[in-house]
Short mmCIF file of C-alpha atoms in Angstrom, two decimals:
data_model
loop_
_atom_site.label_atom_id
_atom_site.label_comp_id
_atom_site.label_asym_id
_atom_site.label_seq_id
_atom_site.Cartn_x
_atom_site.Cartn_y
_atom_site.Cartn_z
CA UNK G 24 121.25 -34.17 8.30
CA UNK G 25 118.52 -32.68 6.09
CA UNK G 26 115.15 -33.55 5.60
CA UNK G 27 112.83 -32.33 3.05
CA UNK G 28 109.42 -29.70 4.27
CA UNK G 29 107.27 -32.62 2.69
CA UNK G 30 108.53 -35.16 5.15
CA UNK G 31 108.68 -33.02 7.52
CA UNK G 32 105.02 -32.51 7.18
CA UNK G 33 103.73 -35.87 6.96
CA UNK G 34 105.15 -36.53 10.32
CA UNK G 35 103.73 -33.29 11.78
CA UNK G 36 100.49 -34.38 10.59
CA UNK G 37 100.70 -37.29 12.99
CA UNK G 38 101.05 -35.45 16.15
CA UNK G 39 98.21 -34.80 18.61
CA UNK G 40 96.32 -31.71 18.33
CA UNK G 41 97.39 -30.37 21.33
CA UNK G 42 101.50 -30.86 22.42
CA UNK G 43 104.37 -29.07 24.13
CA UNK G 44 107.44 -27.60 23.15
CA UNK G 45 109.62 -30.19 24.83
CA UNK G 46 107.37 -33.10 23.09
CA UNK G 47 107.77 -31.37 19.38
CA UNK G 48 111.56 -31.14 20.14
CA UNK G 49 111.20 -34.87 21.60
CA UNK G 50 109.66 -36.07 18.47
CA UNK G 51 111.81 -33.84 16.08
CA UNK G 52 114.94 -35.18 17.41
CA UNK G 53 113.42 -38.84 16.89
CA UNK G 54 112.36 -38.04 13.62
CA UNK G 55 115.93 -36.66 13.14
CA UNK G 56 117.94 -39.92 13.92
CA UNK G 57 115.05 -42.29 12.35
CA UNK G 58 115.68 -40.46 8.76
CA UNK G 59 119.32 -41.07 9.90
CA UNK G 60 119.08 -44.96 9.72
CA UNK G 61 116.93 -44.78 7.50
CA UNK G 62 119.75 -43.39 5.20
CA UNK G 63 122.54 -44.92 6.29
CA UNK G 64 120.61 -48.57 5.40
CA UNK G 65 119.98 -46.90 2.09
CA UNK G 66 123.72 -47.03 1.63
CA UNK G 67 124.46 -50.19 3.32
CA UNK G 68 126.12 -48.68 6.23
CA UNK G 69 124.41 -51.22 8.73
CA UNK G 70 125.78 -53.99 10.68
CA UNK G 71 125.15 -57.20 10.92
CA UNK G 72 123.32 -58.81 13.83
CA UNK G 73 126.65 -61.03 14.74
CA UNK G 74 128.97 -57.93 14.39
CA UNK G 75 126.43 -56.55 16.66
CA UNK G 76 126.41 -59.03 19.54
CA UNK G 77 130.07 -59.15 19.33
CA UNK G 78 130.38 -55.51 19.96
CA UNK G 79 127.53 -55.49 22.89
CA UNK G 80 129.72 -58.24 24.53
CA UNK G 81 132.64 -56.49 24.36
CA UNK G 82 131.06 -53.77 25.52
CA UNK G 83 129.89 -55.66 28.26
CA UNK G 84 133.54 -56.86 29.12
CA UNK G 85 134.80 -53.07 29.87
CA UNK G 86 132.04 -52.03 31.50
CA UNK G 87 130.97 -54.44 33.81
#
């Protein structure tokens, strides 16, 4: 997954002036897999809130 130095940016812009490492990696990785969704509802690849509960519950049914 790419994302472009102008988004990239914008969300730096938004942290606190003072941060760690493991917080910029924290945020970086959530930035990461929001862009993600973000694309893959772009493209339709999203699933529907009934396929959703359906999968939890069978989830739920191996798992215990």
């Amino acid at each position: 997954m790419t994302i472009t130095k102008e988004k990239l940016i914008k969300h730096i812009d938004d942290f606190p002036d003072e941060i760690t490492i493991e917080e910029v990696i924290e945020r970086l990785i959530f930035i990461e897999k929001l862009e993600e969704r973000l694309q893959e509802s772009d493209k339709n690849e999203i699933i529907n809130e009934e396929d959703l509960k359906n999968e939890i519950q069978k989830w739920f049914e191996l798992n215990g």
